Short mmCIF file of N, CA and C in Angstrom, two decimals:
data_model
loop_
_atom_site.label_atom_id
_atom_site.label_comp_id
_atom_site.label_asym_id
_atom_site.label_seq_id
_atom_site.Cartn_x
_atom_site.Cartn_y
_atom_site.Cartn_z
N MET Y 1 0.84 -1.18 0.00
CA MET Y 1 0.00 0.00 0.00
C MET Y 1 0.88 1.24 0.00
N LYS Y 2 0.60 2.17 -0.84
CA LYS Y 2 1.35 3.42 -0.90
C LYS Y 2 0.52 4.52 -0.26
N TYR Y 3 1.20 5.57 0.19
CA TYR Y 3 0.48 6.70 0.74
C TYR Y 3 -0.15 7.48 -0.40
N SER Y 4 -1.12 8.25 -0.10
CA SER Y 4 -1.82 9.01 -1.13
C SER Y 4 -1.88 10.47 -0.74
N THR Y 5 -1.59 11.33 -1.70
CA THR Y 5 -1.70 12.76 -1.43
C THR Y 5 -3.16 13.16 -1.27
N GLN Y 6 -4.09 12.31 -1.67
CA GLN Y 6 -5.50 12.58 -1.44
C GLN Y 6 -5.77 12.77 0.05
N PHE Y 7 -5.03 12.02 0.87
CA PHE Y 7 -5.14 12.13 2.31
C PHE Y 7 -4.90 13.56 2.76
N TYR Y 8 -3.91 14.20 2.16
CA TYR Y 8 -3.56 15.57 2.55
C TYR Y 8 -4.56 16.59 2.02
N LYS Y 9 -5.21 16.28 0.93
CA LYS Y 9 -6.16 17.23 0.33
C LYS Y 9 -7.48 17.26 1.10
N GLY Y 10 -7.76 16.21 1.83
CA GLY Y 10 -9.07 16.08 2.45
C GLY Y 10 -9.13 16.47 3.90
N ARG Y 11 -9.80 15.65 4.66
CA ARG Y 11 -10.14 15.93 6.05
C ARG Y 11 -8.91 16.17 6.93
N PHE Y 12 -7.84 15.43 6.70
CA PHE Y 12 -6.66 15.56 7.56
C PHE Y 12 -6.13 16.99 7.58
N MET Y 13 -5.87 17.54 6.41
CA MET Y 13 -5.32 18.90 6.35
C MET Y 13 -6.30 19.91 6.91
N HIS Y 14 -7.57 19.76 6.58
CA HIS Y 14 -8.59 20.69 7.08
C HIS Y 14 -8.66 20.63 8.61
N THR Y 15 -8.72 19.43 9.14
CA THR Y 15 -8.80 19.26 10.60
C THR Y 15 -7.52 19.74 11.27
N PHE Y 16 -6.39 19.43 10.66
CA PHE Y 16 -5.12 19.78 11.28
C PHE Y 16 -4.91 21.29 11.31
N ARG Y 17 -5.40 21.99 10.32
CA ARG Y 17 -5.27 23.45 10.30
C ARG Y 17 -5.98 24.07 11.50
N LYS Y 18 -7.06 23.45 11.94
CA LYS Y 18 -7.83 23.98 13.07
C LYS Y 18 -7.23 23.63 14.42
N SER Y 19 -6.35 22.65 14.45
CA SER Y 19 -5.79 22.16 15.70
C SER Y 19 -4.62 23.03 16.17
N ARG Y 20 -4.48 23.11 17.47
CA ARG Y 20 -3.31 23.79 18.03
C ARG Y 20 -2.24 22.78 18.39
N GLN Y 21 -2.57 21.50 18.30
CA GLN Y 21 -1.63 20.44 18.63
C GLN Y 21 -0.60 20.30 17.52
N LYS Y 22 0.66 20.11 17.89
CA LYS Y 22 1.71 19.92 16.89
C LYS Y 22 1.64 18.49 16.37
N GLY Y 23 1.84 18.36 15.08
CA GLY Y 23 1.82 17.05 14.45
C GLY Y 23 3.18 16.72 13.87
N PHE Y 24 3.53 15.45 13.93
CA PHE Y 24 4.82 14.99 13.44
C PHE Y 24 4.61 13.79 12.53
N GLU Y 25 4.94 13.97 11.28
CA GLU Y 25 4.91 12.85 10.36
C GLU Y 25 6.33 12.32 10.30
N ILE Y 26 6.48 11.09 10.73
CA ILE Y 26 7.79 10.47 10.85
C ILE Y 26 7.91 9.42 9.76
N ASP Y 27 8.94 9.55 8.93
CA ASP Y 27 9.08 8.62 7.82
C ASP Y 27 10.53 8.58 7.35
N HIS Y 28 10.81 7.63 6.47
CA HIS Y 28 12.14 7.48 5.87
C HIS Y 28 12.48 8.77 5.12
N PRO Y 29 13.74 9.18 5.11
CA PRO Y 29 14.12 10.44 4.46
C PRO Y 29 13.65 10.57 3.01
N ALA Y 30 13.80 9.54 2.20
CA ALA Y 30 13.39 9.62 0.80
C ALA Y 30 11.88 9.76 0.67
N THR Y 31 11.14 9.03 1.48
CA THR Y 31 9.68 9.10 1.43
C THR Y 31 9.19 10.44 1.95
N CYS Y 32 9.80 10.92 3.00
CA CYS Y 32 9.41 12.20 3.59
C CYS Y 32 9.61 13.33 2.57
N ALA Y 33 10.74 13.31 1.88
CA ALA Y 33 11.01 14.34 0.87
C ALA Y 33 10.02 14.24 -0.28
N ASP Y 34 9.69 13.01 -0.69
CA ASP Y 34 8.75 12.84 -1.79
C ASP Y 34 7.36 13.33 -1.40
N LYS Y 35 6.93 13.05 -0.17
CA LYS Y 35 5.62 13.51 0.29
C LYS Y 35 5.54 15.04 0.25
N GLN Y 36 6.58 15.69 0.73
CA GLN Y 36 6.58 17.14 0.76
C GLN Y 36 6.55 17.71 -0.67
N LYS Y 37 7.27 17.08 -1.58
CA LYS Y 37 7.28 17.51 -2.97
C LYS Y 37 5.89 17.36 -3.58
N ARG Y 38 5.22 16.25 -3.29
CA ARG Y 38 3.88 16.02 -3.85
C ARG Y 38 2.87 17.03 -3.29
N ILE Y 39 2.99 17.33 -2.02
CA ILE Y 39 2.08 18.29 -1.41
C ILE Y 39 2.29 19.67 -2.04
N GLN Y 40 3.54 20.05 -2.23
CA GLN Y 40 3.82 21.34 -2.88
C GLN Y 40 3.26 21.38 -4.30
N SER Y 41 3.31 20.24 -5.01
CA SER Y 41 2.80 20.22 -6.38
C SER Y 41 1.28 20.38 -6.42
N LEU Y 42 0.62 20.10 -5.30
CA LEU Y 42 -0.83 20.26 -5.22
C LEU Y 42 -1.21 21.68 -4.78
N VAL Y 43 -0.22 22.51 -4.57
CA VAL Y 43 -0.41 23.89 -4.13
C VAL Y 43 -1.21 23.92 -2.83
N ILE Y 44 -0.82 23.04 -1.95
CA ILE Y 44 -1.44 23.01 -0.63
C ILE Y 44 -0.44 23.59 0.36
N GLU Y 45 -0.87 24.56 1.12
CA GLU Y 45 0.00 25.14 2.12
C GLU Y 45 0.03 24.22 3.34
N LYS Y 46 1.23 23.84 3.72
CA LYS Y 46 1.39 22.97 4.87
C LYS Y 46 1.03 23.73 6.14
N PRO Y 47 0.19 23.13 6.99
CA PRO Y 47 -0.12 23.79 8.26
C PRO Y 47 1.16 24.04 9.07
N VAL Y 48 1.22 25.16 9.75
CA VAL Y 48 2.42 25.50 10.52
C VAL Y 48 2.68 24.53 11.67
N ASN Y 49 1.65 23.82 12.10
CA ASN Y 49 1.82 22.89 13.21
C ASN Y 49 2.12 21.46 12.74
N LEU Y 50 2.32 21.26 11.44
CA LEU Y 50 2.68 19.95 10.90
C LEU Y 50 4.18 19.93 10.61
N ASN Y 51 4.86 18.95 11.16
CA ASN Y 51 6.30 18.85 11.03
C ASN Y 51 6.69 17.49 10.48
N TYR Y 52 7.71 17.48 9.65
CA TYR Y 52 8.23 16.24 9.09
C TYR Y 52 9.54 15.91 9.78
N VAL Y 53 9.68 14.65 10.17
CA VAL Y 53 10.91 14.19 10.79
C VAL Y 53 11.37 12.98 9.99
N SER Y 54 12.55 13.10 9.37
CA SER Y 54 13.10 12.03 8.56
C SER Y 54 13.97 11.12 9.40
N VAL Y 55 13.63 9.84 9.42
CA VAL Y 55 14.40 8.87 10.20
C VAL Y 55 14.46 7.52 9.47
N ASP Y 56 15.44 6.74 9.82
CA ASP Y 56 15.51 5.35 9.37
C ASP Y 56 15.17 4.50 10.58
N PHE Y 57 14.00 3.90 10.57
CA PHE Y 57 13.50 3.17 11.72
C PHE Y 57 14.33 1.93 12.06
N THR Y 58 15.17 1.49 11.13
CA THR Y 58 15.99 0.32 11.41
C THR Y 58 17.27 0.70 12.17
N GLU Y 59 17.55 2.00 12.27
CA GLU Y 59 18.73 2.45 13.03
C GLU Y 59 18.40 2.53 14.51
N LYS Y 60 19.36 2.20 15.32
CA LYS Y 60 19.19 2.30 16.77
C LYS Y 60 19.11 3.78 17.16
N ASN Y 61 18.29 4.05 18.15
CA ASN Y 61 18.16 5.40 18.71
C ASN Y 61 17.66 6.44 17.71
N TRP Y 62 16.83 6.02 16.74
CA TRP Y 62 16.29 6.96 15.76
C TRP Y 62 15.44 8.04 16.42
N GLU Y 63 14.82 7.70 17.56
CA GLU Y 63 13.92 8.66 18.21
C GLU Y 63 14.65 9.91 18.69
N SER Y 64 15.98 9.84 18.77
CA SER Y 64 16.74 11.03 19.16
C SER Y 64 16.55 12.15 18.13
N LYS Y 65 16.28 11.79 16.87
CA LYS Y 65 16.02 12.82 15.84
C LYS Y 65 14.69 13.52 16.09
N LEU Y 66 13.71 12.77 16.58
CA LEU Y 66 12.42 13.37 16.92
C LEU Y 66 12.60 14.30 18.11
N ILE Y 67 13.28 13.83 19.12
CA ILE Y 67 13.51 14.63 20.33
C ILE Y 67 14.32 15.89 19.99
N ALA Y 68 15.26 15.75 19.07
CA ALA Y 68 16.11 16.88 18.69
C ALA Y 68 15.40 17.91 17.82
N SER Y 69 14.26 17.53 17.26
CA SER Y 69 13.51 18.47 16.43
C SER Y 69 13.16 19.71 17.26
N SER Y 70 13.44 20.86 16.71
CA SER Y 70 13.18 22.10 17.45
C SER Y 70 11.70 22.29 17.75
N LYS Y 71 10.84 21.63 17.02
CA LYS Y 71 9.40 21.76 17.22
C LYS Y 71 8.83 20.76 18.23
N PHE Y 72 9.61 19.73 18.56
CA PHE Y 72 9.11 18.68 19.44
C PHE Y 72 9.38 19.04 20.90
N ASN Y 73 8.34 19.00 21.71
CA ASN Y 73 8.45 19.29 23.13
C ASN Y 73 7.86 18.10 23.88
N GLN Y 74 8.71 17.34 24.54
CA GLN Y 74 8.27 16.13 25.22
C GLN Y 74 7.23 16.37 26.30
N SER Y 75 7.11 17.58 26.76
CA SER Y 75 6.15 17.87 27.83
C SER Y 75 4.78 18.27 27.28
N LYS Y 76 4.66 18.39 25.96
CA LYS Y 76 3.38 18.77 25.36
C LYS Y 76 2.83 17.64 24.51
N MET Y 77 1.51 17.55 24.46
CA MET Y 77 0.87 16.52 23.65
C MET Y 77 1.20 16.75 22.18
N SER Y 78 1.36 15.64 21.46
CA SER Y 78 1.64 15.71 20.03
C SER Y 78 0.88 14.62 19.31
N PHE Y 79 0.88 14.72 18.00
CA PHE Y 79 0.21 13.76 17.13
C PHE Y 79 1.27 13.23 16.17
N CYS Y 80 1.50 11.92 16.17
CA CYS Y 80 2.48 11.32 15.27
C CYS Y 80 1.78 10.42 14.26
N SER Y 81 2.02 10.65 12.99
CA SER Y 81 1.43 9.85 11.93
C SER Y 81 2.46 8.86 11.40
N LEU Y 82 2.09 7.59 11.43
CA LEU Y 82 2.94 6.52 10.90
C LEU Y 82 2.19 5.75 9.81
N LEU Y 83 1.35 6.45 9.09
CA LEU Y 83 0.54 5.79 8.07
C LEU Y 83 1.42 5.20 6.97
N GLY Y 84 1.16 3.94 6.65
CA GLY Y 84 1.86 3.25 5.59
C GLY Y 84 3.16 2.59 6.00
N LEU Y 85 3.65 2.85 7.19
CA LEU Y 85 4.94 2.29 7.60
C LEU Y 85 4.91 0.80 7.91
N SER Y 86 3.85 0.33 8.49
CA SER Y 86 3.81 -1.06 8.91
C SER Y 86 3.93 -2.03 7.73
N TYR Y 87 3.66 -1.56 6.54
CA TYR Y 87 3.74 -2.41 5.36
C TYR Y 87 5.19 -2.62 4.91
N TYR Y 88 6.07 -1.74 5.31
CA TYR Y 88 7.45 -1.78 4.86
C TYR Y 88 8.44 -2.21 5.93
N LEU Y 89 8.04 -2.11 7.17
CA LEU Y 89 8.92 -2.49 8.27
C LEU Y 89 8.60 -3.91 8.73
N SER Y 90 9.58 -4.56 9.31
CA SER Y 90 9.30 -5.88 9.89
C SER Y 90 8.37 -5.67 11.09
N LYS Y 91 7.69 -6.72 11.46
CA LYS Y 91 6.76 -6.64 12.59
C LYS Y 91 7.51 -6.20 13.85
N GLU Y 92 8.71 -6.73 14.04
CA GLU Y 92 9.52 -6.37 15.22
C GLU Y 92 9.92 -4.90 15.19
N THR Y 93 10.39 -4.41 14.05
CA THR Y 93 10.80 -3.01 13.94
C THR Y 93 9.62 -2.08 14.14
N PHE Y 94 8.46 -2.44 13.57
CA PHE Y 94 7.28 -1.59 13.73
C PHE Y 94 6.84 -1.54 15.18
N SER Y 95 6.87 -2.68 15.86
CA SER Y 95 6.50 -2.73 17.28
C SER Y 95 7.46 -1.87 18.11
N GLU Y 96 8.75 -1.95 17.80
CA GLU Y 96 9.75 -1.13 18.50
C GLU Y 96 9.52 0.35 18.22
N THR Y 97 9.10 0.68 17.01
CA THR Y 97 8.83 2.07 16.63
C THR Y 97 7.69 2.64 17.47
N ILE Y 98 6.61 1.88 17.59
CA ILE Y 98 5.47 2.33 18.40
C ILE Y 98 5.91 2.51 19.86
N SER Y 99 6.67 1.57 20.37
CA SER Y 99 7.16 1.66 21.76
C SER Y 99 8.05 2.88 21.95
N SER Y 100 8.92 3.13 20.99
CA SER Y 100 9.84 4.28 21.10
C SER Y 100 9.08 5.60 21.12
N ILE Y 101 8.11 5.73 20.23
CA ILE Y 101 7.34 6.97 20.20
C ILE Y 101 6.54 7.12 21.49
N SER Y 102 5.97 6.03 21.96
CA SER Y 102 5.21 6.07 23.22
C SER Y 102 6.09 6.49 24.38
N SER Y 103 7.35 6.10 24.35
CA SER Y 103 8.24 6.42 25.47
C SER Y 103 8.68 7.88 25.48
N VAL Y 104 8.67 8.55 24.33
CA VAL Y 104 9.11 9.95 24.29
C VAL Y 104 7.96 10.95 24.32
N GLY Y 105 6.76 10.48 24.06
CA GLY Y 105 5.60 11.37 24.06
C GLY Y 105 4.99 11.49 25.44
N THR Y 106 4.32 12.58 25.68
CA THR Y 106 3.67 12.79 26.97
C THR Y 106 2.28 12.15 26.97
N LYS Y 107 1.74 11.98 28.15
CA LYS Y 107 0.40 11.41 28.30
C LYS Y 107 -0.59 12.28 27.52
N GLY Y 108 -1.47 11.60 26.76
CA GLY Y 108 -2.46 12.32 25.96
C GLY Y 108 -2.05 12.50 24.52
N SER Y 109 -0.79 12.19 24.19
CA SER Y 109 -0.33 12.28 22.80
C SER Y 109 -0.99 11.17 21.99
N THR Y 110 -1.00 11.36 20.67
CA THR Y 110 -1.68 10.42 19.78
C THR Y 110 -0.71 9.88 18.74
N ILE Y 111 -0.85 8.59 18.45
CA ILE Y 111 -0.13 7.96 17.35
C ILE Y 111 -1.20 7.37 16.44
N VAL Y 112 -1.11 7.66 15.16
CA VAL Y 112 -2.03 7.05 14.20
C VAL Y 112 -1.20 6.18 13.26
N PHE Y 113 -1.70 4.96 13.03
CA PHE Y 113 -1.03 4.06 12.11
C PHE Y 113 -2.05 3.12 11.50
N ASP Y 114 -1.69 2.56 10.37
CA ASP Y 114 -2.50 1.52 9.77
C ASP Y 114 -1.65 0.26 9.75
N TYR Y 115 -2.27 -0.87 9.51
CA TYR Y 115 -1.52 -2.12 9.54
C TYR Y 115 -2.20 -3.17 8.66
N PRO Y 116 -1.39 -4.09 8.16
CA PRO Y 116 -1.94 -5.18 7.36
C PRO Y 116 -2.56 -6.24 8.26
N ASP Y 117 -3.31 -7.15 7.67
CA ASP Y 117 -3.90 -8.21 8.49
C ASP Y 117 -2.84 -9.26 8.83
N GLU Y 118 -3.21 -10.21 9.67
CA GLU Y 118 -2.26 -11.19 10.19
C GLU Y 118 -1.65 -12.07 9.10
N ASP Y 119 -2.28 -12.24 7.96
CA ASP Y 119 -1.75 -13.08 6.89
C ASP Y 119 -0.57 -12.42 6.18
N THR Y 120 -0.42 -11.13 6.30
CA THR Y 120 0.68 -10.43 5.64
C THR Y 120 2.02 -10.93 6.15
N TYR Y 121 2.09 -11.28 7.41
CA TYR Y 121 3.36 -11.71 8.00
C TYR Y 121 3.54 -13.22 7.95
N ALA Y 122 2.60 -13.96 7.34
CA ALA Y 122 2.74 -15.40 7.20
C ALA Y 122 3.82 -15.72 6.18
N GLN Y 123 4.49 -16.86 6.33
CA GLN Y 123 5.56 -17.22 5.43
C GLN Y 123 5.10 -17.27 3.97
N GLN Y 124 3.91 -17.76 3.72
CA GLN Y 124 3.42 -17.87 2.35
C GLN Y 124 3.19 -16.50 1.70
N ALA Y 125 3.16 -15.44 2.50
CA ALA Y 125 2.97 -14.10 1.95
C ALA Y 125 4.24 -13.57 1.31
N GLY Y 126 5.37 -14.20 1.62
CA GLY Y 126 6.65 -13.79 1.01
C GLY Y 126 7.34 -12.79 1.80
#
């Protein structure tokens, strides 16, 4: 499953513009850059409270990049989008990613993610 810029054109961007909560879209550097390029091509102004953090989830201590982001404040609630990541990461890496974000976020913060069904990780799925 690939991400879709339709997501940004619709309810998400509209809702996010109204929110005072800071949002963090965390993704691989190449994917993060491509998403931003696609959004710019749609002539959509990025909400000021939406931030992109480029990380390689397979690297140890990747969450230090999130913490180091000048916009990230561990004492304030935040919204982290991990849409589409579970399809590309191993089950173990994705689980560690959720745990890492949970450990650096404050109570009341939100993580949104999608995931494949249990057959995706079966050996016959490849």
